[in-house]
mmCIF file of C-alpha atoms in Angstrom:
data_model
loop_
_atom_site.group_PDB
_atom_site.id
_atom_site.type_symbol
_atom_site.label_atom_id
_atom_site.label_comp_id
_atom_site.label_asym_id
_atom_site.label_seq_id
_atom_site.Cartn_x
_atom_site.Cartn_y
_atom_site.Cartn_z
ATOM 1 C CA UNK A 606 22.109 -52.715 -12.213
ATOM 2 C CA UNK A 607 21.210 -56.837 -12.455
ATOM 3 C CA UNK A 608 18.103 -57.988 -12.463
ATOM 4 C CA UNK A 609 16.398 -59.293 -9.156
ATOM 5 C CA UNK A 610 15.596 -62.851 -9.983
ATOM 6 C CA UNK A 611 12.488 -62.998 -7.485
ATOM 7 C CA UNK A 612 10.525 -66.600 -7.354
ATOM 8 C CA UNK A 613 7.292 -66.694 -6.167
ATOM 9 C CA UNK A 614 6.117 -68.956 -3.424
ATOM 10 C CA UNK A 615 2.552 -69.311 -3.239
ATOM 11 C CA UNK A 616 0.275 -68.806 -6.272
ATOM 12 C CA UNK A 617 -3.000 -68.024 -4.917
ATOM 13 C CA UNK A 618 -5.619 -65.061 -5.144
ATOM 14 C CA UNK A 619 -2.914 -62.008 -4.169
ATOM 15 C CA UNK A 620 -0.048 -63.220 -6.102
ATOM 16 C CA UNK A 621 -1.649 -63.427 -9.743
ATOM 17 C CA UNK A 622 -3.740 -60.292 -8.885
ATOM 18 C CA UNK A 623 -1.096 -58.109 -7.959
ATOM 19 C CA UNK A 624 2.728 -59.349 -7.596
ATOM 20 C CA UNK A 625 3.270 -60.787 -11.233
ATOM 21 C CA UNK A 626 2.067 -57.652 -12.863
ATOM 22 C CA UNK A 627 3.982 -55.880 -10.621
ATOM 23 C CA UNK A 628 6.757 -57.436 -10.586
ATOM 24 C CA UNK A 629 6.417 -57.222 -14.779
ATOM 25 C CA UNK A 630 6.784 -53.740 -15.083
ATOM 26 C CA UNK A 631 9.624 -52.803 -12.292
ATOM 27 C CA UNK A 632 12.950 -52.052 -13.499
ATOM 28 C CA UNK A 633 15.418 -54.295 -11.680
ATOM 29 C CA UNK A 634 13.085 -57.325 -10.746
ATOM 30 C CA UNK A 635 12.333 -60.315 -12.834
ATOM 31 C CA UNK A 636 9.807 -63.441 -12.149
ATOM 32 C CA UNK A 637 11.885 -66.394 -12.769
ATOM 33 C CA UNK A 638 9.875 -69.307 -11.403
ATOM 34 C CA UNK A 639 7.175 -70.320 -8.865
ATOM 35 C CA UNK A 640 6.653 -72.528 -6.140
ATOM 36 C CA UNK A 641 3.345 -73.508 -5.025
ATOM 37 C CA UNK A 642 1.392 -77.179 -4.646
ATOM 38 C CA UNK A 643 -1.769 -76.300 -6.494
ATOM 39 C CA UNK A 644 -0.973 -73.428 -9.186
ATOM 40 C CA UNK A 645 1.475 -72.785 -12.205
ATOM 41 C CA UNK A 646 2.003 -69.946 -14.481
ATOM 42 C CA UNK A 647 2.402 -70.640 -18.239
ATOM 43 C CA UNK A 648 6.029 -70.463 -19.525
ATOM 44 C CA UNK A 649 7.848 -69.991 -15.909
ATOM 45 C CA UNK A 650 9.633 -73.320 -14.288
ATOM 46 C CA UNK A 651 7.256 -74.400 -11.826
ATOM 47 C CA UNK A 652 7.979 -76.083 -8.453
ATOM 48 C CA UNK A 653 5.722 -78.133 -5.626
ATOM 49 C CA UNK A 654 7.942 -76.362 -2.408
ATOM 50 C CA UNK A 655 9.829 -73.896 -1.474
ATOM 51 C CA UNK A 656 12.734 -76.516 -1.067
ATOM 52 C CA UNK A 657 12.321 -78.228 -4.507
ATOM 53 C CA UNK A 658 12.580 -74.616 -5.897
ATOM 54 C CA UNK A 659 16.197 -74.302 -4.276
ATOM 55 C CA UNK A 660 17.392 -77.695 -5.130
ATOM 56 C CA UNK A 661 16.153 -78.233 -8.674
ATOM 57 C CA UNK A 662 15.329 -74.473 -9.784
ATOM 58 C CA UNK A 663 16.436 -72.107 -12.109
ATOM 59 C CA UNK A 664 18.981 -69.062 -10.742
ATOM 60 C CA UNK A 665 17.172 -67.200 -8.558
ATOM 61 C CA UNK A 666 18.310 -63.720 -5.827
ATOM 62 C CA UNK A 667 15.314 -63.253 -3.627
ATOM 63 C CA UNK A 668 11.981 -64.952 -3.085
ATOM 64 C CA UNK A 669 8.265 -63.260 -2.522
ATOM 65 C CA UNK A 670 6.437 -65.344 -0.076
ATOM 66 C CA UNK A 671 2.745 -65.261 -0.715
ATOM 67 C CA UNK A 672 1.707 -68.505 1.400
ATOM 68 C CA UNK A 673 -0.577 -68.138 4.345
ATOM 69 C CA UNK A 674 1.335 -66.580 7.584
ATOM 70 C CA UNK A 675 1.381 -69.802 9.015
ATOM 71 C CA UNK A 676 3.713 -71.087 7.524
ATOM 72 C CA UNK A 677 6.097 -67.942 6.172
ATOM 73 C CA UNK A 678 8.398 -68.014 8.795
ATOM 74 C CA UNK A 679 9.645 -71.606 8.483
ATOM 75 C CA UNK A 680 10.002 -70.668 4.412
ATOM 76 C CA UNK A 681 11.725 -67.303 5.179
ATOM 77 C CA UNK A 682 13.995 -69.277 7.227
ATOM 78 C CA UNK A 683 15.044 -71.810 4.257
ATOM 79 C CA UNK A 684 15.491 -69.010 1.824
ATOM 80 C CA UNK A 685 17.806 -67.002 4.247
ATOM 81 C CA UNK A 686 19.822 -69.961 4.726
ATOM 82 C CA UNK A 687 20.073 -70.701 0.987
ATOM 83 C CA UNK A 688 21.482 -66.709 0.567
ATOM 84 C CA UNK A 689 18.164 -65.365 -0.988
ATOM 85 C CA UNK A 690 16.362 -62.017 -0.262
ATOM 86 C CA UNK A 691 13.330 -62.136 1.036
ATOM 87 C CA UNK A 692 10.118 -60.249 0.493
ATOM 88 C CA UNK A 693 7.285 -60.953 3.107
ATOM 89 C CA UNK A 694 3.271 -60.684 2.059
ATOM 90 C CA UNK A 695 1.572 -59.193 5.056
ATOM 91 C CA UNK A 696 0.887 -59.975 7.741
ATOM 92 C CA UNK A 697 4.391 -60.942 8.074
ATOM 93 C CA UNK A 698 3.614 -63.738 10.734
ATOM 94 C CA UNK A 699 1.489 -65.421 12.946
ATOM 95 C CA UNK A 700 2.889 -63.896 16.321
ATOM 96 C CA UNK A 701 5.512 -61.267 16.760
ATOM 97 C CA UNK A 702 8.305 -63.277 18.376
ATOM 98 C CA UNK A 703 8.922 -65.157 15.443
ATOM 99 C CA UNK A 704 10.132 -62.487 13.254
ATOM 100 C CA UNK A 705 13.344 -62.142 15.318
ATOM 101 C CA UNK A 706 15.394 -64.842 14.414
ATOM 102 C CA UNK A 707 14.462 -64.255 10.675
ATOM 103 C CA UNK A 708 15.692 -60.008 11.280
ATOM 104 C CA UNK A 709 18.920 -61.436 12.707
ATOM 105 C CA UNK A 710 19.381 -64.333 10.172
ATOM 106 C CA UNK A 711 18.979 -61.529 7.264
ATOM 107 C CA UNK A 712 21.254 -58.959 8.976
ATOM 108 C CA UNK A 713 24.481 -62.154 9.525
ATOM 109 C CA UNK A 714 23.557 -63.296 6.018
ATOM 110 C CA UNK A 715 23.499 -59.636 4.397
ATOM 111 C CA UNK A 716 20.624 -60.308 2.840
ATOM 112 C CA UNK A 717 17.014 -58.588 2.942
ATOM 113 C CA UNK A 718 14.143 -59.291 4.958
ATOM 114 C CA UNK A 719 11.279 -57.269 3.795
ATOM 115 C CA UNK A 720 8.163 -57.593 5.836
ATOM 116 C CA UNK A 721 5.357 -55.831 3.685
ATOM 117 C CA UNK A 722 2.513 -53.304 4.122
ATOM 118 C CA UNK A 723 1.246 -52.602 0.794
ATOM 119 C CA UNK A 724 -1.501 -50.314 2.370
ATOM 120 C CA UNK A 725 1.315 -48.142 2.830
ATOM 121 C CA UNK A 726 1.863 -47.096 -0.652
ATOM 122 C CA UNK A 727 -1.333 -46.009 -1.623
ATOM 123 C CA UNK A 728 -1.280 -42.925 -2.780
ATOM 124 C CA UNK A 729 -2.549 -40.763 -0.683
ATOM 125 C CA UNK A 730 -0.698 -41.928 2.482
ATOM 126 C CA UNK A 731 2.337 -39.811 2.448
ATOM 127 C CA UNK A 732 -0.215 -36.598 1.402
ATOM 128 C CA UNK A 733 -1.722 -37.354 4.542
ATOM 129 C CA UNK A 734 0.882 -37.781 6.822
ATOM 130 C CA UNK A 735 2.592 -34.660 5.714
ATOM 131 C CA UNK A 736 -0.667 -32.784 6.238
ATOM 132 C CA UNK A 737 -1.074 -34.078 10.012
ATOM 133 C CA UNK A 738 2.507 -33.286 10.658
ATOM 134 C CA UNK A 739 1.783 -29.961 11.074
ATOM 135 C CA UNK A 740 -1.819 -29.515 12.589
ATOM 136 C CA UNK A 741 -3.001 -30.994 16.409
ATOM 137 C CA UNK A 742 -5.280 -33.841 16.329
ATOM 138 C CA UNK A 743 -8.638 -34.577 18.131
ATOM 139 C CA UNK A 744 -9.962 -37.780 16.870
ATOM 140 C CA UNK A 745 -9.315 -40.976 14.749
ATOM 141 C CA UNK A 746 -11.841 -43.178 13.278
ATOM 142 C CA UNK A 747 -11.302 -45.960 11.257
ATOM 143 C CA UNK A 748 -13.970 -47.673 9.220
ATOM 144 C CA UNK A 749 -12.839 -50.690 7.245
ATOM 145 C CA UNK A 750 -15.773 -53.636 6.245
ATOM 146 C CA UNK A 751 -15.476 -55.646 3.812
ATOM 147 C CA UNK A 752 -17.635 -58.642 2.276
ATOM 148 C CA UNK A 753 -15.205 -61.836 3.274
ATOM 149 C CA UNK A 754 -16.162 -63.917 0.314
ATOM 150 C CA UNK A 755 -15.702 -61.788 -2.110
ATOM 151 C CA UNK A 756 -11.936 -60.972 -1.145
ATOM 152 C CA UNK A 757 -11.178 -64.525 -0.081
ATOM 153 C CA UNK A 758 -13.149 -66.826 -1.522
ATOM 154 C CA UNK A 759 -12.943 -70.353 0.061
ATOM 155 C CA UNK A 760 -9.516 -69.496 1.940
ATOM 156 C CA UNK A 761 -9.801 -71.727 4.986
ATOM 157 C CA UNK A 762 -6.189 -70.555 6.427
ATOM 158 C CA UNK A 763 -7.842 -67.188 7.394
ATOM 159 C CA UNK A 764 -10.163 -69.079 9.788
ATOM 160 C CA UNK A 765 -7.444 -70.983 11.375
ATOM 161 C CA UNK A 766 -5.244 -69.900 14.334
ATOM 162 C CA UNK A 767 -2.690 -67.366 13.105
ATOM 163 C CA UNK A 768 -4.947 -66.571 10.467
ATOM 164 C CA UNK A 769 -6.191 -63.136 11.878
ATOM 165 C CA UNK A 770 -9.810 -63.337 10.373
ATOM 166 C CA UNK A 771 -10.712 -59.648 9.992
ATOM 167 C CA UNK A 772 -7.378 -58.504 10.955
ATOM 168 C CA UNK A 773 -5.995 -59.914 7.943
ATOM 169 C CA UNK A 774 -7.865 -56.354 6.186
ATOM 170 C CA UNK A 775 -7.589 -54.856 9.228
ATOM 171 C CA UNK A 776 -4.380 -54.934 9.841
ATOM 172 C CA UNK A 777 -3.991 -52.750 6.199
ATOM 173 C CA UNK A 778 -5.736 -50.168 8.211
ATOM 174 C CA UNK A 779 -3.657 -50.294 11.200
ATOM 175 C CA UNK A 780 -0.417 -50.314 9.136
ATOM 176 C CA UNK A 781 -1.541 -46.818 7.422
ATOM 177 C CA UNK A 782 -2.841 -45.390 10.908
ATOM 178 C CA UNK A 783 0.698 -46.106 12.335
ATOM 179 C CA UNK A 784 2.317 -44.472 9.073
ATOM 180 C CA UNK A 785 0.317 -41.141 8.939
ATOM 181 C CA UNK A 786 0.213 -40.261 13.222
ATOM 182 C CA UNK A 787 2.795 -38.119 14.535
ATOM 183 C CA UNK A 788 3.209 -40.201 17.597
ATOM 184 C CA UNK A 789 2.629 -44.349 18.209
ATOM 185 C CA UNK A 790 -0.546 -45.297 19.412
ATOM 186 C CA UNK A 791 -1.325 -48.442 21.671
ATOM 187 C CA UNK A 792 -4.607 -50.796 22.147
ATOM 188 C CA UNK A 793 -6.674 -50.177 25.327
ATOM 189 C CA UNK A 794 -9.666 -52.517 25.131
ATOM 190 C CA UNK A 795 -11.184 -54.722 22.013
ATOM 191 C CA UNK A 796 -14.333 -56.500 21.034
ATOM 192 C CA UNK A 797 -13.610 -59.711 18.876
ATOM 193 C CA UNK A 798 -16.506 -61.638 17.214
ATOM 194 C CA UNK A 799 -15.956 -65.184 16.662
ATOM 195 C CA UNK A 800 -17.669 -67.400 14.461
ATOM 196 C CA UNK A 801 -19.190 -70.439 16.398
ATOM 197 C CA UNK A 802 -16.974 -72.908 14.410
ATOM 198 C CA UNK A 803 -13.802 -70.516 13.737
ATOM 199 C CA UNK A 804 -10.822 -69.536 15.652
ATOM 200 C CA UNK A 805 -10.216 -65.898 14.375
ATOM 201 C CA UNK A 806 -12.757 -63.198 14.632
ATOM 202 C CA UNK A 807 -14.931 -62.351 11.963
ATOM 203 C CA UNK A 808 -15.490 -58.812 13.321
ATOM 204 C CA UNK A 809 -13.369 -56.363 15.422
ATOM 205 C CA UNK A 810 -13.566 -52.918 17.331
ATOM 206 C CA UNK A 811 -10.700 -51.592 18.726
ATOM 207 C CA UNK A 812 -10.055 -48.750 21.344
ATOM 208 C CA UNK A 813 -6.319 -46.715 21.158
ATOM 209 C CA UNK A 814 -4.866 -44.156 22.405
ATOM 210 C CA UNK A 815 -1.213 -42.598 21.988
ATOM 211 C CA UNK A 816 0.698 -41.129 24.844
ATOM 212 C CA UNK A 817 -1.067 -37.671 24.829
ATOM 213 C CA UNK A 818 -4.293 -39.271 25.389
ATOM 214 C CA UNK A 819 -5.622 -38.593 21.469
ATOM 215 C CA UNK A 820 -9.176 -41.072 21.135
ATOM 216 C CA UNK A 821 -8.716 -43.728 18.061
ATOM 217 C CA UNK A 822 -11.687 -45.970 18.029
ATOM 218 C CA UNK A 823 -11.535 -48.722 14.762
ATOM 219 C CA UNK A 824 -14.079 -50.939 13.251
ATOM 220 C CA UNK A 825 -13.276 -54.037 11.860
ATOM 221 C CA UNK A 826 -15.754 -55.681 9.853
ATOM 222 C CA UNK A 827 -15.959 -59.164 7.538
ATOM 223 C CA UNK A 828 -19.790 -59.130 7.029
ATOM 224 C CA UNK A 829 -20.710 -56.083 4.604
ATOM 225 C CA UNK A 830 -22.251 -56.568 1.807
ATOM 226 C CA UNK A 831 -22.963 -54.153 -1.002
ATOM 227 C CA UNK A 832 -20.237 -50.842 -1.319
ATOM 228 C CA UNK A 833 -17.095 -51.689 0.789
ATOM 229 C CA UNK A 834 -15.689 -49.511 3.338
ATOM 230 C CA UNK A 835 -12.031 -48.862 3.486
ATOM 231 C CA UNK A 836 -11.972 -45.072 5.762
ATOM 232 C CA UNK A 837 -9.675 -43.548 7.733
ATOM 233 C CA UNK A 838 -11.601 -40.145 9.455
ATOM 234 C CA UNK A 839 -8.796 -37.908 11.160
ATOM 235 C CA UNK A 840 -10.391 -34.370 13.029
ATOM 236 C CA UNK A 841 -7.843 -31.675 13.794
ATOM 237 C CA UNK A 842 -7.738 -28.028 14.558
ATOM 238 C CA UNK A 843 -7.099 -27.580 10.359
ATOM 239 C CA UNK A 844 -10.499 -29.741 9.510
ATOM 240 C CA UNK A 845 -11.431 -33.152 8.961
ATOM 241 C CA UNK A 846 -9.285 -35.605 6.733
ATOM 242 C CA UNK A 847 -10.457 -38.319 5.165
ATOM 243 C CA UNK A 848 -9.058 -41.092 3.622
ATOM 244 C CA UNK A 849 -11.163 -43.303 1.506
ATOM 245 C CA UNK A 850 -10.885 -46.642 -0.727
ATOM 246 C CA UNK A 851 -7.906 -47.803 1.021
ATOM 247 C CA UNK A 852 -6.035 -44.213 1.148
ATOM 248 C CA UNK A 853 -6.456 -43.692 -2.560
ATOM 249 C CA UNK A 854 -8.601 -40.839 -1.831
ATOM 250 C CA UNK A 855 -7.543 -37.676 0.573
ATOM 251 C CA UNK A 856 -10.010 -35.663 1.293
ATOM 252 C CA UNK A 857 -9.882 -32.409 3.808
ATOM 253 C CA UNK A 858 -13.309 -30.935 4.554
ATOM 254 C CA UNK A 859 -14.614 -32.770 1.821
ATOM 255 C CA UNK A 860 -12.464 -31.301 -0.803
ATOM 256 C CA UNK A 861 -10.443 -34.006 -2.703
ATOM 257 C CA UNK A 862 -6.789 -33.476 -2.052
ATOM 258 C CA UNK A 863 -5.040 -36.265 -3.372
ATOM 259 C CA UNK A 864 -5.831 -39.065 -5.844
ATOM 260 C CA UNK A 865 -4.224 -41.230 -8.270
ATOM 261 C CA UNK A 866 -4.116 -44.545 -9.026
ATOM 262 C CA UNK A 867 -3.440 -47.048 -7.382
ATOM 263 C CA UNK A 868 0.455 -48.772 -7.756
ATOM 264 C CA UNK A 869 0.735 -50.319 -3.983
ATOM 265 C CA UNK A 870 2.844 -53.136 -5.054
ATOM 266 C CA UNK A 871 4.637 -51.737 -7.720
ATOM 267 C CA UNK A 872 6.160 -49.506 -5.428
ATOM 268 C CA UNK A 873 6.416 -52.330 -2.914
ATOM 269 C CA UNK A 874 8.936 -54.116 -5.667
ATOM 270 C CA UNK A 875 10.752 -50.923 -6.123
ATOM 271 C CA UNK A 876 11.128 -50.947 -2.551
ATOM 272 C CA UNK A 877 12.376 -54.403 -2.527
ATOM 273 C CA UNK A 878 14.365 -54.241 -5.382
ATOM 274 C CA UNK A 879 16.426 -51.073 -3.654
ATOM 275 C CA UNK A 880 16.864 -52.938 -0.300
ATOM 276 C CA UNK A 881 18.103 -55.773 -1.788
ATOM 277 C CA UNK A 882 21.166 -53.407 -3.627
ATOM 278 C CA UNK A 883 22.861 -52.625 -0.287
ATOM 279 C CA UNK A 884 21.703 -56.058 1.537
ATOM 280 C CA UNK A 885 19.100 -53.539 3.955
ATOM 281 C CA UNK A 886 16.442 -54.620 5.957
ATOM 282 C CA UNK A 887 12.803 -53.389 6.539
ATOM 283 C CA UNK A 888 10.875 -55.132 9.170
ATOM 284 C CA UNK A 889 8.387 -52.668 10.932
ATOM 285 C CA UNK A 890 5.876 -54.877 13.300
ATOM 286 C CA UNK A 891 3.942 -51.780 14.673
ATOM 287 C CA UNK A 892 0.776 -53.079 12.695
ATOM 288 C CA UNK A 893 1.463 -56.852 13.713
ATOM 289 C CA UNK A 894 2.310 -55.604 17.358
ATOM 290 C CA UNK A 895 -1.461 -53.694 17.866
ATOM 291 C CA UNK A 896 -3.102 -56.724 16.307
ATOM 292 C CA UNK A 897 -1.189 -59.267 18.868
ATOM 293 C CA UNK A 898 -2.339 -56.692 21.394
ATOM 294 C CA UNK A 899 -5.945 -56.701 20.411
ATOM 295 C CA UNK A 900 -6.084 -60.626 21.041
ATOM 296 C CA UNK A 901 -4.490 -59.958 24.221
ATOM 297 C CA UNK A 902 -7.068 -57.391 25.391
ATOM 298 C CA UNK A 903 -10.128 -58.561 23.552
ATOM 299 C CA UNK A 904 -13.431 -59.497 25.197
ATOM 300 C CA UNK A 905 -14.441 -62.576 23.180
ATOM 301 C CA UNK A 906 -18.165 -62.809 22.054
ATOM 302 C CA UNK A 907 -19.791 -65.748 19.630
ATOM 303 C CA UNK A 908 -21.522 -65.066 16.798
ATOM 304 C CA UNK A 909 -23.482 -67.029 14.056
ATOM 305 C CA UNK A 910 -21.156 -69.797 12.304
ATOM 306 C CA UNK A 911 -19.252 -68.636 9.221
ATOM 307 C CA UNK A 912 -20.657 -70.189 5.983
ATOM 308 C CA UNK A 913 -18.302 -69.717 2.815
#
């Protein structure tokens, strides 16, 4: 099999911490170049834009956009048009709608459009949604809080409209929830929190339901400080399930079940790379869908302003 020639398009925080190291040690891919206004990586051609990358860059299949969702769709669309794959950093875009015409410009192009959840592929995810396959659930909690400036330090865009504030960690949880349940689940009321001089919510908590009437209740928070909380609690008639750190951790009854480390985006590239073999799609907006549905339904409060 050729290598994947993937270019990166956005060098901030996410895409030195995880996709070049990734991308480093998959069989299939290779990181031929970057794009991005304010960062370069030593020894790989570097360009300002996504367009300068087509026009003046080296050889290149597929790109991995890691800019803020505001403005991945208008990139996706370039690189579709120029007959490149395309990998998509979550969330996979500021509204739902959007992601259409990119789905059907991939599928008359025969190229991939891979819209990401990394949470996904933790390890313990597919442990746990084996294990709920087969027992009858009572309950869902999630609680996921996190301290805002120590994952995103100075990163304006998150503020902004389209930005999703807490649901931009959030929407991790929601993408595992969604994974693991037996049956889809739907919003049916929301709290949002908004900083006095923001326009995405800084905290979150989130009522849903699935069609058998199960209770899900989720907490969304950007404000903790000290140990961080990344928990999914499930009750069923077989025990309690927990999944902890992000779904690293399974745990039924307290009993550790499942652990190992932790290769999200490795396995995200694998993923990518196979896709791109037969020209395949993967575009699943469940996660993006329950957060568009939690603006929709959320009662609005103001909180304190947000100071980076």
């Amino acid at each position: 099999m050729s290598e994947l020639r993937i270019a990166i398009v956005g060098f901030g925080k996410i895409a030195r911490d995880q996709h070049v190291g990734a991308i480093a040690v998959v069989q299939g891919a290779t990181l031929a170049a970057v794009a991005s206004r304010n960062a370069s990586l030593p020894g790989l051609p570097h360009f300002a834009t996504i367009e300068e990358l087509l026009e003046q860059g080296p050889p290149i299949d597929a790109v991995s956009l890691c800019t803020p969702p505001q403005v991945r769709r208008a990139q996706a669309a370039t690189a579709l048009a120029a007959g490149k794959h395309v990998m998509l950093e979550k969330p996979p875009g500021i509204g739902v709608a959007e992601l259409d015409p990119l789905i059907a410009m991939a599928a008359e192009a025969k190229r991939t459009l891979f819209a990401t959840w990394h949470s996904r592929y933790a390890p313990a995810v597919e442990p746990a949604r084996q294990w709920l396959a087969t027992r009858r659930l009572k309950s869902v909690h999630i609680n996921w809080k996190e301290d805002v400036r120590v994952w995103h330090p100075g990163q304006t865009w998150i503020w902004e409209p389209g930005g999703l504030g807490v649901f931009d960690p959030g929407i991790n949880a929601l993408s595992i929830l969604t994974r693991i349940l037996p049956q889809p689940v739907f919003v049916t009321a929301a709290e949002l929190a908004f900083p006095a001089n923001c326009q995405a919510p800084i905290a979150a908590n989130l009522t849903l339901t699935d069609i058998g009437g199960l209770p899900v209740t989720a907490e969304f928070d950007f404000r903790q400080t000290g140990p961080q909380s990344w928990d999914i609690l499930v009750d069923t008639d077989g025990g309690q399930m927990k999944l902890s750190r992000g779904a690293r951790i399974m745990a039924v009854d307290g009993k550790v079940v499942a652990d190992a480390p932790d290769e999200e985006y490795r396995e995200l590239y694998r993923r990518f790379v196979a896709l791109t073999a037969t020209g395949m799609s993967d575009v699943d907006l469940a996660p993006l869908r329950l957060v568009a549905d939690a603006f929709l339904l959320g009662k609005r409060t103001l909180v304190e302003p947000f100071v980076d």
